[in-house]
Amino acid sequence: MMLSRQFYFATHLAWRQLTHGRAKLAAATLGVMFACVLVFMQLGFMDSLNESSTIIAKRFQGELFLVHKQSQALSATVPFPRTELQRVLASPYVDSVVPVYIGEAQFKNPETKVNRTLMVWGSEPTETVLNLTNIEQFRAALTRWDTAVFDESSRPEFGDIAVLLKQGPVVTEINDRKMEVIGTVRIGTSFAADGNLITSDQNFFRIFPSRQPSQIDVGVIRVKANANIGQLQQDLRLLLSDNVHVFTDKEFIDYEYQYWQSSAPLGFIFGFGTIMGLVVGLVIVYQILFTDITNHLKEFATLKAMGYSNRYLLLVVFSSSLILAIIGFIPGFLISLGLYNLAESFTFIPMPMPLTKVINVFLMILTMCVFAGAIAMQKMRSANPADMF
Amino acid sequence: MDTVIKVQDLNFSFGSGELKNQVLKDVNLQIKKGEIVILTGPSGSGKTTLLTIIGALRAADAGSVQVLGQELVGVGEEIYNQTRLNIGYIFQNHNLLESLSALENVCMSLELREGYNEEKRKCLGTEILSAVGLGDRLHYKPAKLSGGQKQRVSIARALVANPKLILADEPTASLDKVNGQDAVNILQRLAREQGATILLVTHDYRILNMADRIIELEDGRIRKS
């Protein structure tokens, strides 16, 4: 009998066997669904946390970046002399440079008066360092003394600044200095920062009186259109002090990503959760298939006596596991989609559901079910037609 | 080919060493095409073992067993599967698949074979179920059928593919007198129509009259009568 034909009949029989016992089918579907949701959530949290670690690095606008070699991440920078950045201008391919100052400050919730730490990003207000929608409109206002723009996706503990702004001017204390929040942008929170504040370089030094304009945290380099970025990077490495990294934008993001990968073992934590979910699903599916085979051993032995090969009956078990994978995955996926949205609204960290993730999780669930089926098949081999008489 | 079953010098034992238990001893047997033969004998006489060896369900390693022209001693699983396709089995318990209707259960016999499309299978299935008196129960699941009806479905399943040989093991054991007689009569009638050979193991003296020949097995040997 041809394999495709055999597969068709086996699938048909598997489907009939599965749908015969509604309660059993419901239990199996729930088991697969449960595993599916667990895996989706674990991977979702892992991806979103990984993603969030580079959320600000990705917004930096520039072709090359200078950071001190002792800097570990944007939230743990070591300042370096501004003169390094100015030396870059010697190259005919460099269009302009922007020094960026980064610090952690205490932001007082204007309503509860409770202080909480956020990241402060300072740069010349005439330059756009972070790619943000509607940051341009605050340029002029940021040149005023003691003004700042607040990231409205910061943790709610900082106060609902966007709503307060609609009611009137918002004045609060940042590092015990009275400052006005003149507007909000949307950046997104990460491990490193519960909240973000954007201000001018001059206001930055008012918030951090101990910081010197001559010591910068990141140097952003914009190159001319005719520049060969790779070549320029090489040239700058020779030109500049050994203390600074010269990064392309990709390397800059990567550096940030690697820091969080090594400092927070997310892969292990969430990988462990994923495996546990799959193991639970495996046990449930195995139990269901095994019980089903045990209960119908006589019928299967009869089929063998009728001339059905062992391979055909293994195909029935295999098809059963495929069917369970599919009918458990669909509701599991839909529930996960809902939970992703729910989690996004709680954590303010984006939880995307790209097609690759859907496919990957489906393959995991499929493998789980097939593996459960493969163990259950051992029982099927014990269906001996000679014992039927 | 006139001889359907030819068993020569068959010996068969369970276990090995000290625990070795010889069940069949120098069995010689020939059954011709179209014969209805009843194999009887006390419990433990080896009749079921003989039936499973002839049915290609159990491997024997000494002697010769030829079924439908195929030697079964010392061949592989593939040959067994092919031989089983030409044999219709009827068990003491009906062993129908609970999830399938009477018609679908019967059609399972045909799905194995090339040359039947869905329509043809249904048609043949309906025909044979009508012949066993279940034409009005085609789409009933086994749970909705009585014991006698279930056994008749299993007879239909065994016969639908026109097997040349039918092996039955205590087909009336779980049925009352009327249903048992009924089932056996149907089996006999259809086998005669199809020209099939029947080898039937039974204790049930009430159905002995259907046989052309009765073979008695005692302590692993065929009793000369």
mmCIF file of N, CA and C in Angstrom, chain A residues 182-293:
data_model
loop_
_atom_site.group_PDB
_atom_site.id
_atom_site.type_symbol
_atom_site.label_atom_id
_atom_site.label_comp_id
_atom_site.label_asym_id
_atom_site.label_seq_id
_atom_site.Cartn_x
_atom_site.Cartn_y
_atom_site.Cartn_z
ATOM 1 N N ILE A 182 8.109 70.014 30.002
ATOM 2 C CA ILE A 182 7.413 70.797 28.980
ATOM 3 C C ILE A 182 6.656 69.932 27.981
ATOM 4 N N GLY A 183 6.827 68.644 28.075
ATOM 5 C CA GLY A 183 6.103 67.791 27.125
ATOM 6 C C GLY A 183 6.521 66.347 27.303
ATOM 7 N N THR A 184 5.902 65.487 26.485
ATOM 8 C CA THR A 184 6.243 64.065 26.592
ATOM 9 C C THR A 184 6.551 63.497 25.215
ATOM 10 N N VAL A 185 7.421 62.485 25.232
ATOM 11 C CA VAL A 185 7.677 61.685 24.037
ATOM 12 C C VAL A 185 7.490 60.228 24.457
ATOM 13 N N ARG A 186 7.594 59.325 23.507
ATOM 14 C CA ARG A 186 7.435 57.908 23.849
ATOM 15 C C ARG A 186 8.696 57.148 23.445
ATOM 16 N N ILE A 187 9.458 56.718 24.441
ATOM 17 C CA ILE A 187 10.696 55.969 24.168
ATOM 18 C C ILE A 187 10.498 54.490 24.490
ATOM 19 N N GLY A 188 10.079 54.207 25.718
ATOM 20 C CA GLY A 188 9.910 52.803 26.130
ATOM 21 C C GLY A 188 10.874 52.466 27.247
ATOM 22 N N THR A 189 10.410 51.664 28.196
ATOM 23 C CA THR A 189 11.265 51.331 29.328
ATOM 24 C C THR A 189 12.051 50.065 29.046
ATOM 25 N N SER A 190 13.072 49.848 29.834
ATOM 26 C CA SER A 190 13.915 48.673 29.671
ATOM 27 C C SER A 190 14.350 48.216 31.057
ATOM 28 N N PHE A 191 15.233 47.213 31.069
ATOM 29 C CA PHE A 191 15.832 46.799 32.346
ATOM 30 C C PHE A 191 16.472 47.968 33.051
ATOM 31 N N ALA A 192 17.235 48.726 32.238
ATOM 32 C CA ALA A 192 18.138 49.721 32.798
ATOM 33 C C ALA A 192 17.379 50.889 33.387
ATOM 34 N N ALA A 193 16.296 51.248 32.746
ATOM 35 C CA ALA A 193 15.640 52.488 33.155
ATOM 36 C C ALA A 193 14.161 52.259 33.375
ATOM 37 N N ASP A 194 13.675 52.754 34.507
ATOM 38 C CA ASP A 194 12.242 52.744 34.755
ATOM 39 C C ASP A 194 11.578 53.881 34.006
ATOM 40 N N GLY A 195 12.410 54.897 33.713
ATOM 41 C CA GLY A 195 11.863 56.042 33.010
ATOM 42 C C GLY A 195 12.976 56.807 32.332
ATOM 43 N N ASN A 196 12.603 57.702 31.432
ATOM 44 C CA ASN A 196 13.600 58.480 30.700
ATOM 45 C C ASN A 196 13.205 59.946 30.692
ATOM 46 N N LEU A 197 14.251 60.786 30.662
ATOM 47 C CA LEU A 197 14.031 62.225 30.618
ATOM 48 C C LEU A 197 15.022 62.785 29.607
ATOM 49 N N ILE A 198 14.528 63.637 28.706
ATOM 50 C CA ILE A 198 15.419 64.237 27.707
ATOM 51 C C ILE A 198 15.553 65.722 28.013
ATOM 52 N N THR A 199 16.786 66.188 27.965
ATOM 53 C CA THR A 199 16.997 67.599 28.264
ATOM 54 C C THR A 199 18.168 68.130 27.441
ATOM 55 N N SER A 200 18.407 69.434 27.557
ATOM 56 C CA SER A 200 19.536 70.027 26.828
ATOM 57 C C SER A 200 20.821 69.775 27.598
ATOM 58 N N ASP A 201 21.971 69.944 26.926
ATOM 59 C CA ASP A 201 23.237 69.748 27.617
ATOM 60 C C ASP A 201 23.371 70.714 28.801
ATOM 61 N N GLN A 202 22.928 71.960 28.577
ATOM 62 C CA GLN A 202 23.065 72.954 29.657
ATOM 63 C C GLN A 202 22.220 72.565 30.871
ATOM 64 N N ASN A 203 20.983 72.143 30.619
ATOM 65 C CA ASN A 203 20.126 71.723 31.728
ATOM 66 C C ASN A 203 20.654 70.476 32.407
ATOM 67 N N PHE A 204 21.318 69.615 31.591
ATOM 68 C CA PHE A 204 21.919 68.398 32.141
ATOM 69 C C PHE A 204 22.919 68.758 33.235
ATOM 70 N N PHE A 205 23.768 69.778 32.970
ATOM 71 C CA PHE A 205 24.771 70.163 33.975
ATOM 72 C C PHE A 205 24.116 70.824 35.190
ATOM 73 N N ARG A 206 22.913 71.379 34.998
ATOM 74 C CA ARG A 206 22.204 71.952 36.151
ATOM 75 C C ARG A 206 21.666 70.824 37.038
ATOM 76 N N ILE A 207 21.224 69.724 36.393
ATOM 77 C CA ILE A 207 20.732 68.578 37.178
ATOM 78 C C ILE A 207 21.905 67.872 37.853
ATOM 79 N N PHE A 208 23.035 67.774 37.124
ATOM 80 C CA PHE A 208 24.223 67.098 37.651
ATOM 81 C C PHE A 208 25.355 68.128 37.769
ATOM 82 N N PRO A 209 25.372 68.895 38.853
ATOM 83 C CA PRO A 209 26.368 69.974 38.967
ATOM 84 C C PRO A 209 27.801 69.454 38.942
ATOM 85 N N SER A 210 27.999 68.189 39.312
ATOM 86 C CA SER A 210 29.372 67.687 39.368
ATOM 87 C C SER A 210 29.898 67.298 37.984
ATOM 88 N N ARG A 211 29.002 67.189 37.004
ATOM 89 C CA ARG A 211 29.464 66.767 35.684
ATOM 90 C C ARG A 211 30.060 67.934 34.906
ATOM 91 N N GLN A 212 31.128 67.630 34.151
ATOM 92 C CA GLN A 212 31.822 68.656 33.375
ATOM 93 C C GLN A 212 31.448 68.511 31.903
ATOM 94 N N PRO A 213 31.246 69.628 31.199
ATOM 95 C CA PRO A 213 30.967 69.539 29.753
ATOM 96 C C PRO A 213 32.100 68.859 28.986
ATOM 97 N N SER A 214 33.316 68.881 29.559
ATOM 98 C CA SER A 214 34.452 68.311 28.839
ATOM 99 C C SER A 214 34.491 66.779 28.903
ATOM 100 N N GLN A 215 33.664 66.191 29.744
ATOM 101 C CA GLN A 215 33.630 64.728 29.861
ATOM 102 C C GLN A 215 32.274 64.226 29.324
ATOM 103 N N ILE A 216 32.342 63.510 28.186
ATOM 104 C CA ILE A 216 31.083 63.084 27.563
ATOM 105 C C ILE A 216 30.914 61.564 27.694
ATOM 106 N N ASP A 217 29.655 61.096 27.522
ATOM 107 C CA ASP A 217 29.379 59.652 27.659
ATOM 108 C C ASP A 217 29.341 58.942 26.311
ATOM 109 N N VAL A 218 28.729 59.580 25.338
ATOM 110 C CA VAL A 218 28.671 59.001 23.986
ATOM 111 C C VAL A 218 28.960 60.116 22.990
ATOM 112 N N GLY A 219 29.749 59.785 21.994
ATOM 113 C CA GLY A 219 29.972 60.731 20.919
ATOM 114 C C GLY A 219 29.310 60.233 19.651
ATOM 115 N N VAL A 220 28.377 61.033 19.140
ATOM 116 C CA VAL A 220 27.675 60.629 17.925
ATOM 117 C C VAL A 220 28.331 61.311 16.738
ATOM 118 N N ILE A 221 28.667 60.519 15.699
ATOM 119 C CA ILE A 221 29.339 61.066 14.525
ATOM 120 C C ILE A 221 28.431 60.924 13.323
ATOM 121 N N ARG A 222 28.173 62.024 12.648
ATOM 122 C CA ARG A 222 27.424 61.972 11.387
ATOM 123 C C ARG A 222 28.414 62.130 10.247
ATOM 124 N N VAL A 223 28.337 61.300 9.257
ATOM 125 C CA VAL A 223 29.318 61.340 8.178
ATOM 126 C C VAL A 223 28.709 61.951 6.934
ATOM 127 N N LYS A 224 29.578 62.371 6.033
ATOM 128 C CA LYS A 224 29.106 62.938 4.763
ATOM 129 C C LYS A 224 28.634 61.810 3.854
ATOM 130 N N ALA A 225 27.839 62.171 2.878
ATOM 131 C CA ALA A 225 27.212 61.171 2.003
ATOM 132 C C ALA A 225 28.243 60.337 1.250
ATOM 133 N N ASN A 226 29.406 60.921 0.951
ATOM 134 C CA ASN A 226 30.398 60.196 0.148
ATOM 135 C C ASN A 226 31.339 59.338 0.997
ATOM 136 N N ALA A 227 31.068 59.244 2.309
ATOM 137 C CA ALA A 227 32.005 58.553 3.200
ATOM 138 C C ALA A 227 31.880 57.036 3.089
ATOM 139 N N ASN A 228 33.027 56.364 3.171
ATOM 140 C CA ASN A 228 33.042 54.910 3.317
ATOM 141 C C ASN A 228 33.144 54.630 4.816
ATOM 142 N N ILE A 229 32.026 54.180 5.397
ATOM 143 C CA ILE A 229 31.954 54.102 6.861
ATOM 144 C C ILE A 229 32.982 53.126 7.421
ATOM 145 N N GLY A 230 33.164 51.998 6.749
ATOM 146 C CA GLY A 230 34.128 51.004 7.218
ATOM 147 C C GLY A 230 35.542 51.563 7.245
ATOM 148 N N GLN A 231 35.888 52.272 6.173
ATOM 149 C CA GLN A 231 37.228 52.854 6.074
ATOM 150 C C GLN A 231 37.411 53.935 7.142
ATOM 151 N N LEU A 232 36.364 54.749 7.276
ATOM 152 C CA LEU A 232 36.418 55.842 8.255
ATOM 153 C C LEU A 232 36.600 55.278 9.662
ATOM 154 N N GLN A 233 35.899 54.196 9.944
ATOM 155 C CA GLN A 233 36.003 53.564 11.264
ATOM 156 C C GLN A 233 37.460 53.141 11.519
ATOM 157 N N GLN A 234 38.075 52.554 10.495
ATOM 158 C CA GLN A 234 39.483 52.146 10.616
ATOM 159 C C GLN A 234 40.371 53.357 10.897
ATOM 160 N N ASP A 235 40.145 54.412 10.107
ATOM 161 C CA ASP A 235 40.972 55.612 10.244
ATOM 162 C C ASP A 235 40.848 56.202 11.647
ATOM 163 N N LEU A 236 39.595 56.249 12.131
ATOM 164 C CA LEU A 236 39.367 56.867 13.440
ATOM 165 C C LEU A 236 40.003 56.044 14.548
ATOM 166 N N ARG A 237 40.004 54.745 14.395
ATOM 167 C CA ARG A 237 40.618 53.886 15.413
ATOM 168 C C ARG A 237 42.104 54.212 15.558
ATOM 169 N N LEU A 238 42.744 54.499 14.418
ATOM 170 C CA LEU A 238 44.163 54.846 14.455
ATOM 171 C C LEU A 238 44.367 56.239 15.039
ATOM 172 N N LEU A 239 43.430 57.110 14.676
ATOM 173 C CA LEU A 239 43.549 58.512 15.069
ATOM 174 C C LEU A 239 43.309 58.716 16.559
ATOM 175 N N LEU A 240 42.309 58.005 17.105
ATOM 176 C CA LEU A 240 41.846 58.303 18.461
ATOM 177 C C LEU A 240 42.603 57.502 19.511
ATOM 178 N N SER A 241 42.387 57.911 20.743
ATOM 179 C CA SER A 241 43.006 57.237 21.888
ATOM 180 C C SER A 241 42.553 55.783 21.948
ATOM 181 N N ASP A 242 43.387 54.952 22.511
ATOM 182 C CA ASP A 242 43.042 53.534 22.662
ATOM 183 C C ASP A 242 41.923 53.319 23.662
ATOM 184 N N ASN A 243 41.572 54.372 24.373
ATOM 185 C CA ASN A 243 40.545 54.229 25.414
ATOM 186 C C ASN A 243 39.119 54.202 24.870
ATOM 187 N N VAL A 244 38.941 54.561 23.590
ATOM 188 C CA VAL A 244 37.561 54.629 23.091
ATOM 189 C C VAL A 244 37.301 53.579 22.017
ATOM 190 N N HIS A 245 36.065 53.075 22.035
ATOM 191 C CA HIS A 245 35.561 52.220 20.961
ATOM 192 C C HIS A 245 35.024 53.107 19.866
ATOM 193 N N VAL A 246 35.249 52.720 18.621
ATOM 194 C CA VAL A 246 34.562 53.360 17.498
ATOM 195 C C VAL A 246 33.594 52.314 16.940
ATOM 196 N N PHE A 247 32.312 52.549 17.141
ATOM 197 C CA PHE A 247 31.295 51.562 16.749
ATOM 198 C C PHE A 247 30.497 52.036 15.556
ATOM 199 N N THR A 248 30.119 51.103 14.694
ATOM 200 C CA THR A 248 29.061 51.413 13.728
ATOM 201 C C THR A 248 27.743 51.308 14.484
ATOM 202 N N ASP A 249 26.658 51.710 13.856
ATOM 203 C CA ASP A 249 25.376 51.675 14.576
ATOM 204 C C ASP A 249 25.016 50.253 14.996
ATOM 205 N N LYS A 250 25.336 49.292 14.115
ATOM 206 C CA LYS A 250 25.020 47.912 14.440
ATOM 207 C C LYS A 250 25.842 47.433 15.637
ATOM 208 N N GLU A 251 27.120 47.767 15.637
ATOM 209 C CA GLU A 251 27.993 47.361 16.745
ATOM 210 C C GLU A 251 27.568 48.029 18.047
ATOM 211 N N PHE A 252 27.110 49.267 17.918
ATOM 212 C CA PHE A 252 26.662 50.040 19.072
ATOM 213 C C PHE A 252 25.468 49.342 19.750
ATOM 214 N N ILE A 253 24.519 48.892 18.918
ATOM 215 C CA ILE A 253 23.334 48.189 19.442
ATOM 216 C C ILE A 253 23.741 46.827 20.009
ATOM 217 N N ASP A 254 24.639 46.169 19.276
ATOM 218 C CA ASP A 254 25.116 44.854 19.697
ATOM 219 C C ASP A 254 25.811 44.875 21.043
ATOM 220 N N TYR A 255 26.601 45.935 21.238
ATOM 221 C CA TYR A 255 27.359 46.087 22.472
ATOM 222 C C TYR A 255 26.395 46.154 23.659
ATOM 223 N N GLU A 256 25.335 46.907 23.471
ATOM 224 C CA GLU A 256 24.303 47.057 24.498
ATOM 225 C C GLU A 256 23.608 45.702 24.749
ATOM 226 N N TYR A 257 23.285 45.031 23.639
ATOM 227 C CA TYR A 257 22.586 43.750 23.717
ATOM 228 C C TYR A 257 23.431 42.714 24.459
ATOM 229 N N GLN A 258 24.712 42.663 24.085
ATOM 230 C CA GLN A 258 25.605 41.676 24.705
ATOM 231 C C GLN A 258 25.725 41.902 26.210
ATOM 232 N N TYR A 259 25.750 43.175 26.610
ATOM 233 C CA TYR A 259 25.877 43.468 28.036
ATOM 234 C C TYR A 259 24.699 42.867 28.805
ATOM 235 N N TRP A 260 23.504 43.068 28.285
ATOM 236 C CA TRP A 260 22.327 42.566 28.999
ATOM 237 C C TRP A 260 22.216 41.055 28.896
ATOM 238 N N GLN A 261 22.691 40.510 27.789
ATOM 239 C CA GLN A 261 22.702 39.053 27.658
ATOM 240 C C GLN A 261 23.579 38.423 28.726
ATOM 241 N N SER A 262 24.750 39.055 28.959
ATOM 242 C CA SER A 262 25.685 38.442 29.906
ATOM 243 C C SER A 262 25.324 38.766 31.345
ATOM 244 N N SER A 263 24.716 39.929 31.567
ATOM 245 C CA SER A 263 24.434 40.301 32.955
ATOM 246 C C SER A 263 23.112 39.717 33.443
ATOM 247 N N ALA A 264 22.210 39.439 32.523
ATOM 248 C CA ALA A 264 20.931 38.849 32.931
ATOM 249 C C ALA A 264 20.738 37.557 32.142
ATOM 250 N N PRO A 265 20.875 36.397 32.779
ATOM 251 C CA PRO A 265 20.798 35.130 32.035
ATOM 252 C C PRO A 265 19.370 34.779 31.646
ATOM 253 N N LEU A 266 18.798 35.642 30.795
ATOM 254 C CA LEU A 266 17.398 35.454 30.393
ATOM 255 C C LEU A 266 17.186 34.150 29.650
ATOM 256 N N GLY A 267 18.155 33.865 28.774
ATOM 257 C CA GLY A 267 18.018 32.663 27.957
ATOM 258 C C GLY A 267 17.835 31.441 28.831
ATOM 259 N N PHE A 268 18.600 31.385 29.907
ATOM 260 C CA PHE A 268 18.493 30.227 30.791
ATOM 261 C C PHE A 268 17.154 30.198 31.521
ATOM 262 N N ILE A 269 16.788 31.344 32.101
ATOM 263 C CA ILE A 269 15.557 31.392 32.902
ATOM 264 C C ILE A 269 14.336 31.036 32.058
ATOM 265 N N PHE A 270 14.232 31.730 30.922
ATOM 266 C CA PHE A 270 13.039 31.509 30.110
ATOM 267 C C PHE A 270 13.124 30.202 29.327
ATOM 268 N N GLY A 271 14.351 29.819 28.974
ATOM 269 C CA GLY A 271 14.530 28.529 28.313
ATOM 270 C C GLY A 271 14.075 27.400 29.227
ATOM 271 N N PHE A 272 14.389 27.546 30.502
ATOM 272 C CA PHE A 272 13.976 26.549 31.485
ATOM 273 C C PHE A 272 12.453 26.471 31.556
ATOM 274 N N GLY A 273 11.827 27.643 31.618
ATOM 275 C CA GLY A 273 10.360 27.687 31.650
ATOM 276 C C GLY A 273 9.756 27.052 30.417
ATOM 277 N N THR A 274 10.369 27.324 29.268
ATOM 278 C CA THR A 274 9.874 26.756 28.006
ATOM 279 C C THR A 274 9.936 25.232 28.049
ATOM 280 N N ILE A 275 11.074 24.721 28.497
ATOM 281 C CA ILE A 275 11.238 23.265 28.534
ATOM 282 C C ILE A 275 10.239 22.639 29.501
ATOM 283 N N MET A 276 10.025 23.289 30.654
ATOM 284 C CA MET A 276 9.053 22.747 31.613
ATOM 285 C C MET A 276 7.667 22.681 30.984
ATOM 286 N N GLY A 277 7.303 23.729 30.270
ATOM 287 C CA GLY A 277 6.001 23.744 29.596
ATOM 288 C C GLY A 277 5.873 22.591 28.620
ATOM 289 N N LEU A 278 6.944 22.368 27.862
ATOM 290 C CA LEU A 278 6.917 21.293 26.867
ATOM 291 C C LEU A 278 6.861 19.928 27.546
ATOM 292 N N VAL A 279 7.554 19.797 28.682
ATOM 293 C CA VAL A 279 7.553 18.506 29.387
ATOM 294 C C VAL A 279 6.149 18.201 29.915
ATOM 295 N N VAL A 280 5.502 19.213 30.485
ATOM 296 C CA VAL A 280 4.142 19.012 31.004
ATOM 297 C C VAL A 280 3.218 18.594 29.848
ATOM 298 N N GLY A 281 3.321 19.308 28.731
ATOM 299 C CA GLY A 281 2.504 18.978 27.566
ATOM 300 C C GLY A 281 2.789 17.565 27.069
ATOM 301 N N LEU A 282 4.077 17.222 27.070
ATOM 302 C CA LEU A 282 4.496 15.893 26.610
ATOM 303 C C LEU A 282 3.846 14.798 27.447
ATOM 304 N N VAL A 283 3.888 14.991 28.762
ATOM 305 C CA VAL A 283 3.345 13.973 29.664
ATOM 306 C C VAL A 283 1.839 13.833 29.455
ATOM 307 N N ILE A 284 1.161 14.962 29.291
ATOM 308 C CA ILE A 284 -0.293 14.896 29.104
ATOM 309 C C ILE A 284 -0.626 14.171 27.797
ATOM 310 N N VAL A 285 0.023 14.570 26.716
ATOM 311 C CA VAL A 285 -0.264 13.953 25.421
ATOM 312 C C VAL A 285 0.090 12.464 25.448
ATOM 313 N N TYR A 286 1.233 12.155 26.073
ATOM 314 C CA TYR A 286 1.640 10.746 26.164
ATOM 315 C C TYR A 286 0.584 9.932 26.919
ATOM 316 N N GLN A 287 0.143 10.474 28.053
ATOM 317 C CA GLN A 287 -0.865 9.783 28.867
ATOM 318 C C GLN A 287 -2.124 9.495 28.050
ATOM 319 N N ILE A 288 -2.580 10.519 27.333
ATOM 320 C CA ILE A 288 -3.811 10.378 26.553
ATOM 321 C C ILE A 288 -3.631 9.310 25.468
ATOM 322 N N LEU A 289 -2.529 9.409 24.736
ATOM 323 C CA LEU A 289 -2.301 8.452 23.649
ATOM 324 C C LEU A 289 -2.106 7.042 24.191
ATOM 325 N N PHE A 290 -1.339 6.947 25.284
ATOM 326 C CA PHE A 290 -1.054 5.635 25.861
ATOM 327 C C PHE A 290 -2.342 4.960 26.337
ATOM 328 N N THR A 291 -3.163 5.729 27.071
ATOM 329 C CA THR A 291 -4.425 5.188 27.572
ATOM 330 C C THR A 291 -5.313 4.748 26.415
ATOM 331 N N ASP A 292 -5.316 5.570 25.373
ATOM 332 C CA ASP A 292 -6.137 5.266 24.213
ATOM 333 C C ASP A 292 -5.694 3.949 23.564
ATOM 334 N N ILE A 293 -4.398 3.775 23.433
ATOM 335 C CA ILE A 293 -3.890 2.544 22.820
ATOM 336 C C ILE A 293 -4.202 1.348 23.716
#
